[in-house]
Coordinates of C-alpha atoms and ligand atoms in Angstrom, one line a residue:
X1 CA -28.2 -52.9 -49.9
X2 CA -32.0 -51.7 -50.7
X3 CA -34.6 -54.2 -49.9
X4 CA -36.7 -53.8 -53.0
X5 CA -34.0 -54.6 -55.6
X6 CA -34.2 -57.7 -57.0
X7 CA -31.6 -59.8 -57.2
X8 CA -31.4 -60.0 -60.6
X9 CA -30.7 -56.4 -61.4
X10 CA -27.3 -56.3 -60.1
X11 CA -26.9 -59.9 -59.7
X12 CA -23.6 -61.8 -61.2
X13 CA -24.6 -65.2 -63.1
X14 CA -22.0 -68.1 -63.9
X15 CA -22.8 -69.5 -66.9
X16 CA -21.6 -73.2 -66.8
X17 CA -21.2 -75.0 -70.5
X18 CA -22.1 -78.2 -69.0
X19 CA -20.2 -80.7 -71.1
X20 CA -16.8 -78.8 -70.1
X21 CA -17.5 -78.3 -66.8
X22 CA -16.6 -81.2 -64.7
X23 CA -17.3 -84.6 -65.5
X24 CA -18.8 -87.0 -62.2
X25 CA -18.7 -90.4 -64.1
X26 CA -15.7 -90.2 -66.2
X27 CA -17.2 -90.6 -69.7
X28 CA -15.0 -87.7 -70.9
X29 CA -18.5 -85.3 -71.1
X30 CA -19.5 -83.1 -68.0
X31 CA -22.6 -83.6 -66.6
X32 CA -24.8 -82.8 -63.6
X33 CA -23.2 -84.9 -60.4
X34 CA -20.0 -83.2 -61.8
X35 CA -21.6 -79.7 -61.7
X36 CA -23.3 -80.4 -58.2
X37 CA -19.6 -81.7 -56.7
X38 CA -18.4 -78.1 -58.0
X39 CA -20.9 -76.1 -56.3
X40 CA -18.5 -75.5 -53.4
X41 CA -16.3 -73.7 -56.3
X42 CA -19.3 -71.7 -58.0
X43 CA -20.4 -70.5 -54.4
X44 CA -16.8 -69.4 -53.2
X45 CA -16.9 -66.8 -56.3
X46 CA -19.6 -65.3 -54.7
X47 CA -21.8 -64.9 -57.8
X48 CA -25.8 -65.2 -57.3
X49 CA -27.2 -67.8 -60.0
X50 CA -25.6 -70.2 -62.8
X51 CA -26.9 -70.7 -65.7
X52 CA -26.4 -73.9 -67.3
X53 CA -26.6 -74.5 -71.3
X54 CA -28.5 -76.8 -72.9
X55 CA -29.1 -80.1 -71.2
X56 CA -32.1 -82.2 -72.7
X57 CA -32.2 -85.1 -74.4
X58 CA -30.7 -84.9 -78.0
X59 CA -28.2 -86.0 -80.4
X60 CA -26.1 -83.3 -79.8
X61 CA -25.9 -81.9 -83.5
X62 CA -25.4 -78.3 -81.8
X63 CA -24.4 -78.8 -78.5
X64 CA -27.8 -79.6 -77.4
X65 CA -29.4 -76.7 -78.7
X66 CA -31.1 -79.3 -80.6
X67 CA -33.6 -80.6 -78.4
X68 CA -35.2 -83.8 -78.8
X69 CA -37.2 -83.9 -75.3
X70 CA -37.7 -80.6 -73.3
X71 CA -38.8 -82.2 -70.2
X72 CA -36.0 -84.9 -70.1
X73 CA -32.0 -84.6 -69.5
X74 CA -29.5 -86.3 -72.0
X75 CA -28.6 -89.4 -70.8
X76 CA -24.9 -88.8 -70.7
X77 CA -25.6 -85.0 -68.4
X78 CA -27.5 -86.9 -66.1
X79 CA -31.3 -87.4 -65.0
X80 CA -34.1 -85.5 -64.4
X81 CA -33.1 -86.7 -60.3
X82 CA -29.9 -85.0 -60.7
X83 CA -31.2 -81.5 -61.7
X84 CA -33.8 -81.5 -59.1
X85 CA -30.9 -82.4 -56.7
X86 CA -29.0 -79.6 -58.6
X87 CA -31.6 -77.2 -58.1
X88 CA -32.0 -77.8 -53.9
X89 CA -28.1 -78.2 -53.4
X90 CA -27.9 -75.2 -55.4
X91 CA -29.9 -73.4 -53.2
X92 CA -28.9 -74.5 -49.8
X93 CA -25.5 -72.5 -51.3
X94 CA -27.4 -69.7 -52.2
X95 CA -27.2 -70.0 -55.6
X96 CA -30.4 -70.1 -58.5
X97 CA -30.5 -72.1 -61.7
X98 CA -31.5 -71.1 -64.7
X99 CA -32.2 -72.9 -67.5
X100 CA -31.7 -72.9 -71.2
X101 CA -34.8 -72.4 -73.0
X102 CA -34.5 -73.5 -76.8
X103 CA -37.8 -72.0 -78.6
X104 CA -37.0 -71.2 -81.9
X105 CA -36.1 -74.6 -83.0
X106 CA -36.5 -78.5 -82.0
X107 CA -34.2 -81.2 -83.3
X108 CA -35.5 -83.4 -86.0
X109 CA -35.6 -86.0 -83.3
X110 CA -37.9 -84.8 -81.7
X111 CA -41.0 -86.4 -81.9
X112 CA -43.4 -83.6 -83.5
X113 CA -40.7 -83.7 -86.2
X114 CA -40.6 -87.0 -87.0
X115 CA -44.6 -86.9 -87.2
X116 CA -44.6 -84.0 -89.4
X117 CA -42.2 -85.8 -91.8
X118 CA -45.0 -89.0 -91.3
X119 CA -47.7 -86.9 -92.4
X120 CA -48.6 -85.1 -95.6
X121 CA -48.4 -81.6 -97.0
X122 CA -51.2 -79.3 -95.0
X123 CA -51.2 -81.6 -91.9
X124 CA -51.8 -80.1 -88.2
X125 CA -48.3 -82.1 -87.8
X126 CA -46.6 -79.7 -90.7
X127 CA -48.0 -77.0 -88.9
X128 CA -46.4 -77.1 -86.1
X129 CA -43.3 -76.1 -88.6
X130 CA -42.6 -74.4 -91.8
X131 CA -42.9 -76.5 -94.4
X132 CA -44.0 -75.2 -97.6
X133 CA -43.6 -75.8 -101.6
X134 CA -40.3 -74.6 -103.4
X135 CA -39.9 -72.6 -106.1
X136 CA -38.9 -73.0 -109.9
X137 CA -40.2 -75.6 -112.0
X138 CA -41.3 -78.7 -109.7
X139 CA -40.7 -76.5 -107.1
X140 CA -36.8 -77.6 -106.8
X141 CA -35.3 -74.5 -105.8
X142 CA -35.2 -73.0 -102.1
X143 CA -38.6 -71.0 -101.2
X144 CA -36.8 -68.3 -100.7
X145 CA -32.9 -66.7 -100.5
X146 CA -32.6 -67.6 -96.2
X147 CA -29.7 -68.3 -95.5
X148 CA -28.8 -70.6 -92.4
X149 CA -26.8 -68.8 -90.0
X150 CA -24.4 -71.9 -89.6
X151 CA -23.7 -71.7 -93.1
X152 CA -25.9 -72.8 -96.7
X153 CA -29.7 -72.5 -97.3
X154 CA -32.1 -72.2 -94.2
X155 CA -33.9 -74.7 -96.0
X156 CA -34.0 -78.4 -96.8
X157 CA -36.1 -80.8 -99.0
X158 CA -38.0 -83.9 -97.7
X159 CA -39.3 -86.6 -100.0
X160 CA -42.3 -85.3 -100.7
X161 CA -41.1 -82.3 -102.6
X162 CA -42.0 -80.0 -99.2
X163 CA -39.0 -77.7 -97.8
X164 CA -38.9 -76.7 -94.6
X165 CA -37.1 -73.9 -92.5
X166 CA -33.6 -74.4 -90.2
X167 CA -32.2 -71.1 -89.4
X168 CA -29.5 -73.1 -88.1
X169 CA -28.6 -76.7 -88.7
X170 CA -30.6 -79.1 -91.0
X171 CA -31.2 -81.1 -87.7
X172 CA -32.5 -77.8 -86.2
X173 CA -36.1 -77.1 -87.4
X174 CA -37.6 -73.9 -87.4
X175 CA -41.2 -74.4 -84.8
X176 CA -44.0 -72.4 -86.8
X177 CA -44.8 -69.3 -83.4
X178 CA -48.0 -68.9 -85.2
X179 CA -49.2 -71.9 -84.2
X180 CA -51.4 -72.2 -80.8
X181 CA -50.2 -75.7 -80.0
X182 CA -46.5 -74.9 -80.2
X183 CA -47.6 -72.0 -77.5
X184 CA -49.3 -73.6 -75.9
X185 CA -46.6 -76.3 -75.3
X186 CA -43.8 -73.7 -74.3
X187 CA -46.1 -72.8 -71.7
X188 CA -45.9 -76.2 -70.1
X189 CA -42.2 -76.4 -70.8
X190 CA -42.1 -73.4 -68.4
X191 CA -43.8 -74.7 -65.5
X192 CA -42.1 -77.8 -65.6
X193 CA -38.7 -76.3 -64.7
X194 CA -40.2 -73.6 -62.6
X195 CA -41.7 -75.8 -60.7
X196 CA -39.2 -78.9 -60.8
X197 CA -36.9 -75.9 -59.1
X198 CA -35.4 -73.5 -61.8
X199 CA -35.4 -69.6 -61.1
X200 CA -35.7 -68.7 -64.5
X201 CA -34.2 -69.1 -68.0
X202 CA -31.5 -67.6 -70.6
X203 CA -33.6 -67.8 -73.8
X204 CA -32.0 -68.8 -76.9
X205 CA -32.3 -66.9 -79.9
X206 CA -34.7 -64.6 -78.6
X207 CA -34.7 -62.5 -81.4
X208 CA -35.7 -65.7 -84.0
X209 CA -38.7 -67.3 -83.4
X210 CA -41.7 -65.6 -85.6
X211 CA -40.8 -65.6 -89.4
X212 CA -42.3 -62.9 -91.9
X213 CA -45.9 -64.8 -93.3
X214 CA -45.2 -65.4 -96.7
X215 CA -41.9 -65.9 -96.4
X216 CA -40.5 -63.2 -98.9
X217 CA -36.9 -63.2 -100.0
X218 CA -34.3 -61.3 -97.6
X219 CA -32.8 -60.0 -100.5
X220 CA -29.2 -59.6 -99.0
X221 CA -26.5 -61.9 -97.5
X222 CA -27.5 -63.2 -94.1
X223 CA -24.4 -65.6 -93.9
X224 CA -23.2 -64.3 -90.3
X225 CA -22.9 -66.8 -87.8
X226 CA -25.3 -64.9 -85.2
X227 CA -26.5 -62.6 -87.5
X228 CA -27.6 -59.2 -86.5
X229 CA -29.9 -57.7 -88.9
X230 CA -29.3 -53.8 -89.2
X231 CA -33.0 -53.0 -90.7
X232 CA -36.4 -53.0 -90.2
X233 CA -38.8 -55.6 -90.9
X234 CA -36.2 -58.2 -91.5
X235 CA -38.3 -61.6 -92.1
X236 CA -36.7 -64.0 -90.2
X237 CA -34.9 -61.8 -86.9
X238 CA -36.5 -59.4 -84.8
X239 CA -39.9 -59.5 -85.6
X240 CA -42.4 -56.7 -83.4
X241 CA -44.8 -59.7 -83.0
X242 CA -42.7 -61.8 -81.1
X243 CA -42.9 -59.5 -78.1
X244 CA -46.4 -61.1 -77.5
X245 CA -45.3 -64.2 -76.9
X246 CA -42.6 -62.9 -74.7
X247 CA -45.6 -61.5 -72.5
X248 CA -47.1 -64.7 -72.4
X249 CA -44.2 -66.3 -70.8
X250 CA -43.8 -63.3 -68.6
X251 CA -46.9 -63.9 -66.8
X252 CA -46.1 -67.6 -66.3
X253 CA -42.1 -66.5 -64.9
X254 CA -44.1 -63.8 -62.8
X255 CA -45.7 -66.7 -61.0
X256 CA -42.9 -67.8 -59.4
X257 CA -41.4 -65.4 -57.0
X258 CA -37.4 -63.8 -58.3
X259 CA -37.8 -65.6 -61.7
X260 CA -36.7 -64.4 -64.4
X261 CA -36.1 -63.9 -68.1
X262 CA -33.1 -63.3 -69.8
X263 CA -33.1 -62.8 -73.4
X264 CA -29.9 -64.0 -76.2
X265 CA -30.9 -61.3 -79.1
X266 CA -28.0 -59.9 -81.3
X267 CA -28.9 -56.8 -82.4
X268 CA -27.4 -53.9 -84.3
X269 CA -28.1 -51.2 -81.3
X270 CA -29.5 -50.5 -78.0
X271 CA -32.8 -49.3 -79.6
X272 CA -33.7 -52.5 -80.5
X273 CA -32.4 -54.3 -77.8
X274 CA -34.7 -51.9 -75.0
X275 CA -37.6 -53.6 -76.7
X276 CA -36.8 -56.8 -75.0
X277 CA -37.0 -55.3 -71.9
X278 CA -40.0 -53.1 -71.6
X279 CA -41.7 -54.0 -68.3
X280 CA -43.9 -56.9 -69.0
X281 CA -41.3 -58.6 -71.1
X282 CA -37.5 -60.0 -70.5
X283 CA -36.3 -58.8 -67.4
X284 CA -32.6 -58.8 -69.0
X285 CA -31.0 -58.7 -72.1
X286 CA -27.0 -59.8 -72.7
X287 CA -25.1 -56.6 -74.0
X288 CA -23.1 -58.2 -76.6
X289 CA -22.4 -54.9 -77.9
X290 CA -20.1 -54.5 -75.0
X291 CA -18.7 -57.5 -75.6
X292 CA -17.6 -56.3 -79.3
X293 CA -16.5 -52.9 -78.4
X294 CA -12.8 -52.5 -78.9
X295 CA -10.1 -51.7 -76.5
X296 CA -10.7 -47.7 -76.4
X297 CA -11.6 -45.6 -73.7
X298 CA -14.1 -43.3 -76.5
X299 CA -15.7 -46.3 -77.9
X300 CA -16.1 -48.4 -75.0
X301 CA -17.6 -45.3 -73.1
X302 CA -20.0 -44.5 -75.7
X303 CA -20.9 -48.6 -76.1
X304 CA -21.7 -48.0 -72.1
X305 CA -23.6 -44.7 -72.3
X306 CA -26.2 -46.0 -75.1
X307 CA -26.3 -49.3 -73.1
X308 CA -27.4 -47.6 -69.6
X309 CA -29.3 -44.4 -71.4
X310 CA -31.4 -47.0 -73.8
X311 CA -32.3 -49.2 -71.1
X312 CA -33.2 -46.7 -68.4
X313 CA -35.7 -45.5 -70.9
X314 CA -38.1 -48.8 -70.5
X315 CA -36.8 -48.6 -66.6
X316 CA -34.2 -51.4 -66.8
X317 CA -30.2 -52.0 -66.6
X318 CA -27.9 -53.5 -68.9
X319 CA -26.3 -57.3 -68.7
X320 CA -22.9 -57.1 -69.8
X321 CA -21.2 -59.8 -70.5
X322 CA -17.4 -60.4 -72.0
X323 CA -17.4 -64.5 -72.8
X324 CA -20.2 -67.0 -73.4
X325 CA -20.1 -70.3 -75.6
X326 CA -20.4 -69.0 -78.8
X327 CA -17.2 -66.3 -79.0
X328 CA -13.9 -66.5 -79.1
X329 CA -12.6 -65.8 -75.3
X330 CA -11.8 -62.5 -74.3
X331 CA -8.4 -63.0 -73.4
X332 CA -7.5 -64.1 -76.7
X333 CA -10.0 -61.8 -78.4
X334 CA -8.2 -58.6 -76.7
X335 CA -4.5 -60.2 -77.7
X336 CA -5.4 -59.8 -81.4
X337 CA -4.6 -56.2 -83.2
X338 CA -8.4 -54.5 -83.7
X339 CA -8.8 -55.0 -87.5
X340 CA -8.2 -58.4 -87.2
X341 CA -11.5 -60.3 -87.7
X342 CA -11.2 -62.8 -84.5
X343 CA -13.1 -66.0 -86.4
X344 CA -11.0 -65.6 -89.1
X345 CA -7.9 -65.4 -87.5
X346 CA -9.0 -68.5 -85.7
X347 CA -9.0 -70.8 -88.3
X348 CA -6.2 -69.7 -89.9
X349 CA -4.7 -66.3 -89.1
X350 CA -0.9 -64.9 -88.5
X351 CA -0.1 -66.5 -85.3
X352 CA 2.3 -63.9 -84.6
X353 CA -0.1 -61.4 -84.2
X354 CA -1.4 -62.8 -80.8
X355 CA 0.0 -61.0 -78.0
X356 CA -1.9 -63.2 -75.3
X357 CA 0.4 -60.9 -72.4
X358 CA -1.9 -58.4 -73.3
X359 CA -4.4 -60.4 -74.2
X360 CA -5.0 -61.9 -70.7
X361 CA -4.2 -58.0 -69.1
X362 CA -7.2 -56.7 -70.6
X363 CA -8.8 -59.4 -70.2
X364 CA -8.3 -58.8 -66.2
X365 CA -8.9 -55.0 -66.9
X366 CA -12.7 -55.7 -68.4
X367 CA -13.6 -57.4 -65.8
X368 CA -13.1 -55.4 -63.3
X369 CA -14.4 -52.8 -65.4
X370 CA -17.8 -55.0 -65.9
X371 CA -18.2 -55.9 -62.5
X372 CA -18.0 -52.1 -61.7
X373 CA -21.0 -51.3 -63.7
X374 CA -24.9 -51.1 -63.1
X375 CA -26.7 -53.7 -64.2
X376 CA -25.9 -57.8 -63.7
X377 CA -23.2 -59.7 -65.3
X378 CA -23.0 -62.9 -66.3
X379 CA -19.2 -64.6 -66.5
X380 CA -18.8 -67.5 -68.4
X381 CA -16.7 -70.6 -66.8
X382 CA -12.8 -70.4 -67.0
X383 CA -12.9 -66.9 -67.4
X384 CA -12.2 -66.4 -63.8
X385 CA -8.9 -68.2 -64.4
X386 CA -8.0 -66.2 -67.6
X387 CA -8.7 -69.2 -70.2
X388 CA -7.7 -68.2 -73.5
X389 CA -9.3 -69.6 -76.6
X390 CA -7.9 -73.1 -78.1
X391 CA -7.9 -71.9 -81.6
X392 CA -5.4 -74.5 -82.7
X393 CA -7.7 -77.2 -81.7
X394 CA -7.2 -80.2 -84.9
X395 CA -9.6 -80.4 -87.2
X396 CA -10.2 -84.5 -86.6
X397 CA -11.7 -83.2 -82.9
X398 CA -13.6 -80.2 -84.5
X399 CA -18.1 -80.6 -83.2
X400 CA -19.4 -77.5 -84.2
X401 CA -21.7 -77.7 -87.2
X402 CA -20.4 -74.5 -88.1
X403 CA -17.1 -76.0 -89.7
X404 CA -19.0 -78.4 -91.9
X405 CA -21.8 -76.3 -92.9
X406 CA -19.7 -73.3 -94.0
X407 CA -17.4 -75.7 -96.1
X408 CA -14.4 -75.5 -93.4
X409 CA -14.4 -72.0 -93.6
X410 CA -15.4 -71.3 -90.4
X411 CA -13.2 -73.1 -87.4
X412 CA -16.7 -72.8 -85.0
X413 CA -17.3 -72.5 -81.8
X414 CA -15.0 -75.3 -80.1
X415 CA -12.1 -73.4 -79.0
X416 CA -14.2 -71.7 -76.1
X417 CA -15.5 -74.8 -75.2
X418 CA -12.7 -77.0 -74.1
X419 CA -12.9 -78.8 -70.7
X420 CA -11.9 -76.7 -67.7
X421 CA -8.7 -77.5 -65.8
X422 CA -9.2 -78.2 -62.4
X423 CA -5.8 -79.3 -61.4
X424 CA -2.3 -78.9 -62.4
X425 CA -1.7 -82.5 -63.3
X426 CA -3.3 -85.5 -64.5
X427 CA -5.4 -87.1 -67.5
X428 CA -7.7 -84.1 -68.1
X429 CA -6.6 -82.0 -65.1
X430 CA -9.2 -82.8 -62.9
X431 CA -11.8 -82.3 -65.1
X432 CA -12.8 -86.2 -65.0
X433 CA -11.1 -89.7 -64.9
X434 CA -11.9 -90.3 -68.2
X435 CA -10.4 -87.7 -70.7
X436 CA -12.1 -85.2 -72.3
X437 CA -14.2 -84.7 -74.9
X438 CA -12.3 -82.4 -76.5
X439 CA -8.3 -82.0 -76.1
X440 CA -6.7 -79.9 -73.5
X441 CA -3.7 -78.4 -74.5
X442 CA -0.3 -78.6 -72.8
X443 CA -0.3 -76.2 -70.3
X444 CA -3.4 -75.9 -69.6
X445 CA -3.0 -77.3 -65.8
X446 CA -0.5 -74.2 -65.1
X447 CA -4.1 -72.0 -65.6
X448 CA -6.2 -74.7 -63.1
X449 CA -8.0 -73.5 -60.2
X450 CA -5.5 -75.7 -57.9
X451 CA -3.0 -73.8 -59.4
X452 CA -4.9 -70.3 -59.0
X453 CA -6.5 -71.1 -55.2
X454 CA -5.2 -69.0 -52.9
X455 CA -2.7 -67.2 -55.0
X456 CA -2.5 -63.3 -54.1
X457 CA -2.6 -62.1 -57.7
X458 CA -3.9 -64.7 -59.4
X459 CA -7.1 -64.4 -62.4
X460 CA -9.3 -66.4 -60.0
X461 CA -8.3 -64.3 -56.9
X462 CA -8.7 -61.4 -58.4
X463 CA -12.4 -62.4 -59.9
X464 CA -13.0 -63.1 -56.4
X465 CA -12.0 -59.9 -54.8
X466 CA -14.1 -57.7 -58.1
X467 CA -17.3 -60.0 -57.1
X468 CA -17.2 -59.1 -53.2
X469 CA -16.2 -55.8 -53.2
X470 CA -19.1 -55.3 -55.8
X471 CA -21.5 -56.6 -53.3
X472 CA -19.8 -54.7 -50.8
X473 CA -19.7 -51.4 -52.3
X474 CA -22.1 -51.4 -55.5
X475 CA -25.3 -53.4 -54.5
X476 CA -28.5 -52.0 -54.9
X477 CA -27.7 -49.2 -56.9
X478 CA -27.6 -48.0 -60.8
X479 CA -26.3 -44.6 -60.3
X480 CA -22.8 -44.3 -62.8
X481 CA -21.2 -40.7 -63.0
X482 CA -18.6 -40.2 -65.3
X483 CA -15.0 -38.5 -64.6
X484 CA -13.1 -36.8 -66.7
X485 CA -9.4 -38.1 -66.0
X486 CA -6.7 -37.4 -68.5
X487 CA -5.0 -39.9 -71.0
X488 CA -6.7 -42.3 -72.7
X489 CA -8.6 -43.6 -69.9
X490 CA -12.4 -44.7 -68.7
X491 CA -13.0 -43.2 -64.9
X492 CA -16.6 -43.2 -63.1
X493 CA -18.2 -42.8 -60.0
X494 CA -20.2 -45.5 -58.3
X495 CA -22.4 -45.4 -55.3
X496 CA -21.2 -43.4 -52.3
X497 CA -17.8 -43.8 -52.4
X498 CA -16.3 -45.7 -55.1
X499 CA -14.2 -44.8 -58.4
X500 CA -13.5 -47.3 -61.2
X501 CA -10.6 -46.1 -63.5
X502 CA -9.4 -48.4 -66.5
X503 CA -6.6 -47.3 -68.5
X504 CA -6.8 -48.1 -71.8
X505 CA -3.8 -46.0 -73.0
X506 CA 0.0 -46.9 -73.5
X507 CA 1.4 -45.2 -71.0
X508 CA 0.9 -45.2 -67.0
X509 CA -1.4 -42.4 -65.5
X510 CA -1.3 -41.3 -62.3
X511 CA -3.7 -43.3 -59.5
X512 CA -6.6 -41.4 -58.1
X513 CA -7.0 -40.9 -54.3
X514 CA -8.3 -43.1 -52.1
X515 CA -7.8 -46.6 -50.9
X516 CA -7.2 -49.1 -53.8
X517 CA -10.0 -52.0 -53.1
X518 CA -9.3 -53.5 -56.4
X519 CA -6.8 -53.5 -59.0
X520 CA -5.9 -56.0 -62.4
X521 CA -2.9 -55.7 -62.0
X522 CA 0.2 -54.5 -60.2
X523 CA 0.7 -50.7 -59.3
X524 CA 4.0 -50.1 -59.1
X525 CA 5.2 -46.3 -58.6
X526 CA 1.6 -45.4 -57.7
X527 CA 0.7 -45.4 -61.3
X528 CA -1.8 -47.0 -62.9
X529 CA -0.1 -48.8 -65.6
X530 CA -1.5 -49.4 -69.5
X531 CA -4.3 -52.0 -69.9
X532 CA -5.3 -51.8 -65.8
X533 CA -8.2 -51.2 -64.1
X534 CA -8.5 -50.2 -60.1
X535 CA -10.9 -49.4 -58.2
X536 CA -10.2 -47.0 -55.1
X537 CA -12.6 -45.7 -52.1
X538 CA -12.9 -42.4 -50.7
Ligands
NOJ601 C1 -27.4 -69.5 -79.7 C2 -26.6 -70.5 -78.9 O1 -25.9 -69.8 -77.9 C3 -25.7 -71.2 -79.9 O2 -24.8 -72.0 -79.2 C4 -26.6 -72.1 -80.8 O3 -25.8 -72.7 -81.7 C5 -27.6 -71.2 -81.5 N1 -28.3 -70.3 -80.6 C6 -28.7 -72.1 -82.0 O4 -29.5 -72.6 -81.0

């Protein structure tokens, strides 16, 4: 281990969806005195730091990335007691907290929204947003052809005649980043958590947040549900002057000593993405282009090559990451054939096209393949028990505003989101005494953590063994070299002595030398079979 490598460089982050995660008062929603009892869990995986999504006070239109109070906890997560308790209990275990920063957008509860909607057109209130005049002829149409990435315009009327700007839901106003009191305020935001007891924060959207002045017409489809703009001075996503601001908060994490700053930004490729993290800026940027790479040993070696090349050029690693709330989970995602298109299939795609054998294999295989790599990682909870995705969820239970705002179309995000299973039986396996928000299916309890503890072999036992024999093998280091290795497999060097091999092929290859410290799967023959990844030392 080098002394001068921060622990965010290499580090592994939980990311814990807090409304699934454990529920403490039996309300059927997670919250914080559910989280805290389930330290002991987080801790025994050995990662560094959770991360926990939204948790303010809000009406929930998104999840909570529709904030209402910044400095305040929704009522049914908890306090503002309970995350300060969170963030010292946390610690004594040795694990950080970051927080979910929502810039680009408030909820229309919050209270500078409801005073802009109190005062007139051109008031310091409406500037705080974008509202502005429509067009046509009594200015009824749209201001422009934005499209909101959950589905219909990015814009919606108020009395008045004014529009004003939601890249996401109505509920989710656009805050105007040219505007020094909306700086300003972030600023504060900050501080608060830093110094209530946060180490940092995953930043939402970072690629929103300033819009094109003038707001001129996009002039092509932006109907993706996290878009990822593939041009140049796109007006709403990836703007160069955001990076300021990004500086501005940079000096303020810098402050506080092993804070940091990651930054949610889909983008089309690593050059774009190595922006984020020039020094001075984000110290870490999620890889979801790793995340979308398909189950080949050429593409996915070529998705990691660009990754570590890009970002060694502004002197920084990659964060990879397989899972988060907003895709559908890996082990279902790598069950499907690869020209399926996962969202569709979701809501309503052959069934019999799912091979969730190989699904969860794969699923195994990646992430001892990601926890090999240089760079952090970032694992999002239930994937260290192999949860696949709920995609038959009913429509009745369905919460994501994506499903009403692209006309049923889109299923959403739910099916990632379900409550986790913490024991084989009972009302919502463990999860709470009260339910769950949203349905577990039948079977889920054979996938809990009481089912998984202790069993040689297991998804969670296996995360376990990847996480420390990273930290024993791998910390404090970014060298990768690459080996060639026939058959259609990925094989690298790490540190001193280790070689991660993942074969992506059909048929079994032979296993390298060396002691096996990790494997996805069984080895039977001395063969690495298809869709397995080992790691041996020499
Ligand atoms: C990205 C978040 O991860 C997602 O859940 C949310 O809907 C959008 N940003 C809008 O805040």
């Amino acid at each position: 281990m080098v002394s001068n490598y921060p622990w965010w460089r290499d580090g592994v982050v939980y990311q814990v969806y807090l409304r699934s995660f454990a529920d403490g008062n039996g309300d059927g929603t997670g919250d914080i005195p559910g989280l805290i009892s389930r330290l002991p869990y987080i801790a025994s995986l050995g990662v560094d730091a959770i991360w926990v999504n939204p948790w303010y006070t809000s009406p929930l239109n998104d999840g909570g990335y529709d904030v209402a109070d910044y400095r305040n906890i929704h009522e049914s997560f908890g306090t503002l007691e309970d995350a300060k308790l969170l963030f010292t209990e946390a610690r004594d275990k040795g694990l950080r907290v970051l927080v979910d920063l929502v810039p680009n957008h408030t909820s229309s509860e919050h209270p500078w929204f409801r005073a802009a909607l109190d005062s007139p057109p051109g008031s310091l209130e409406r500037g705080r947003y974008h509202f502005v005049p429509g067009r046509g002829g009594g200015g009824v149409e749209p201001p422009n052809d934005w499209k909101s990435v959950f589905g219909g315009p990015a814009w919606t009327r108020v009395a008045d005649g004014q529009w004003y700007l939601h890249l996401f839901d109505v509920t989710q106003p656009d805050l105007n980043w040219s505007n020094r009191e909306v700086r300003a305020e972030f600023i504060e935001i900050l501080r608060f958590w830093l110094d209530l007891g946060a180490s940092g924060f995953r930043v939402d959207v970072a690629h929103a947040l300033v819009k094109k002045e003038g707001y001129p017409d996009v002039g092509e489809d932006t109907e993706e549900l996290l878009a990822t703009p593939d041009r140049e001075d796109h007006p709403t996503w990836d703007r160069p002057e955001l990076h300021e601001i990004v500086q501005e908060w940079r000096s303020v994490v810098d402050e506080y000593p092993d804070a940091v700053m990651i930054a949610e930004a889909w983008l089309p490729n690593w050059s774009r993405l190595a922006e984020y993290m020039k020094p001075g800026r984000y110290h870490q940027a999620f890889d979801f282009l790793f995340l979308r790479s398909p189950w080949q040993p050429s593409a996915m070696r070529q998705t990691i090559v660009e990754a570590l090349q890009a970002s060694a050029t502004v002197g920084a690693v990659p964060t990879w990451v397989l899972s988060n709330h907003d895709v559908v989970r890996h082990a279902t995602r790598y069950g499907l054939p690869p020209d399926v298109r996962v969202r569709n299939w979701v809501l309503d795609g052959d069934r019999s096209l799912l091979d969730p054998e190989t699904g969860l294999r794969r699923a195994r295989a990646a992430a001892v393949l990601m926890l090999a790599l240089p760079g952090s990682a970032y694992l999002y909870q239930g994937e260290e028990l192999g949860l696949p995705e709920v995609y038959d969820l009913p429509e009745a239970v369905l919460d994501d505003p994506v499903w009403e705002r692209s006309g049923r179309k889109e299923k959403g995000r739910d099916g990632c989101r379900v409550p986790i299973p913490w024991k084989t039986t009972g009302p919502s396996f463990g999860f709470g005494d009260g339910g769950s928000w949203l349905p577990q299916p039948r079977g889920w309890g054979e996938l809990s953590v009481e089912s998984q503890e202790g069993v040689p072999g297991s998804t969670l036992e296996l995360y376990r063994r990847a996480v420390a024999a990273r930290a024993r093998h791998l910390e404090g280091d970014d060298h990768l070299e690459w080996q060639t290795v026939e058959g259609d497999v990925l094989a690298f060097r790490r540190g001193d002595d280790v070689m991660c091999l993942v074969n992506m092929g059909v048929t079994p290859v032979p296993r390298p030398e060396g002691k096996v410290v990790l494997a996805s799967g069984p080895l039977p023959d001395d063969l690495v079979p298809p869709d397995t990844a080992i790691w041996v030392v020499n």
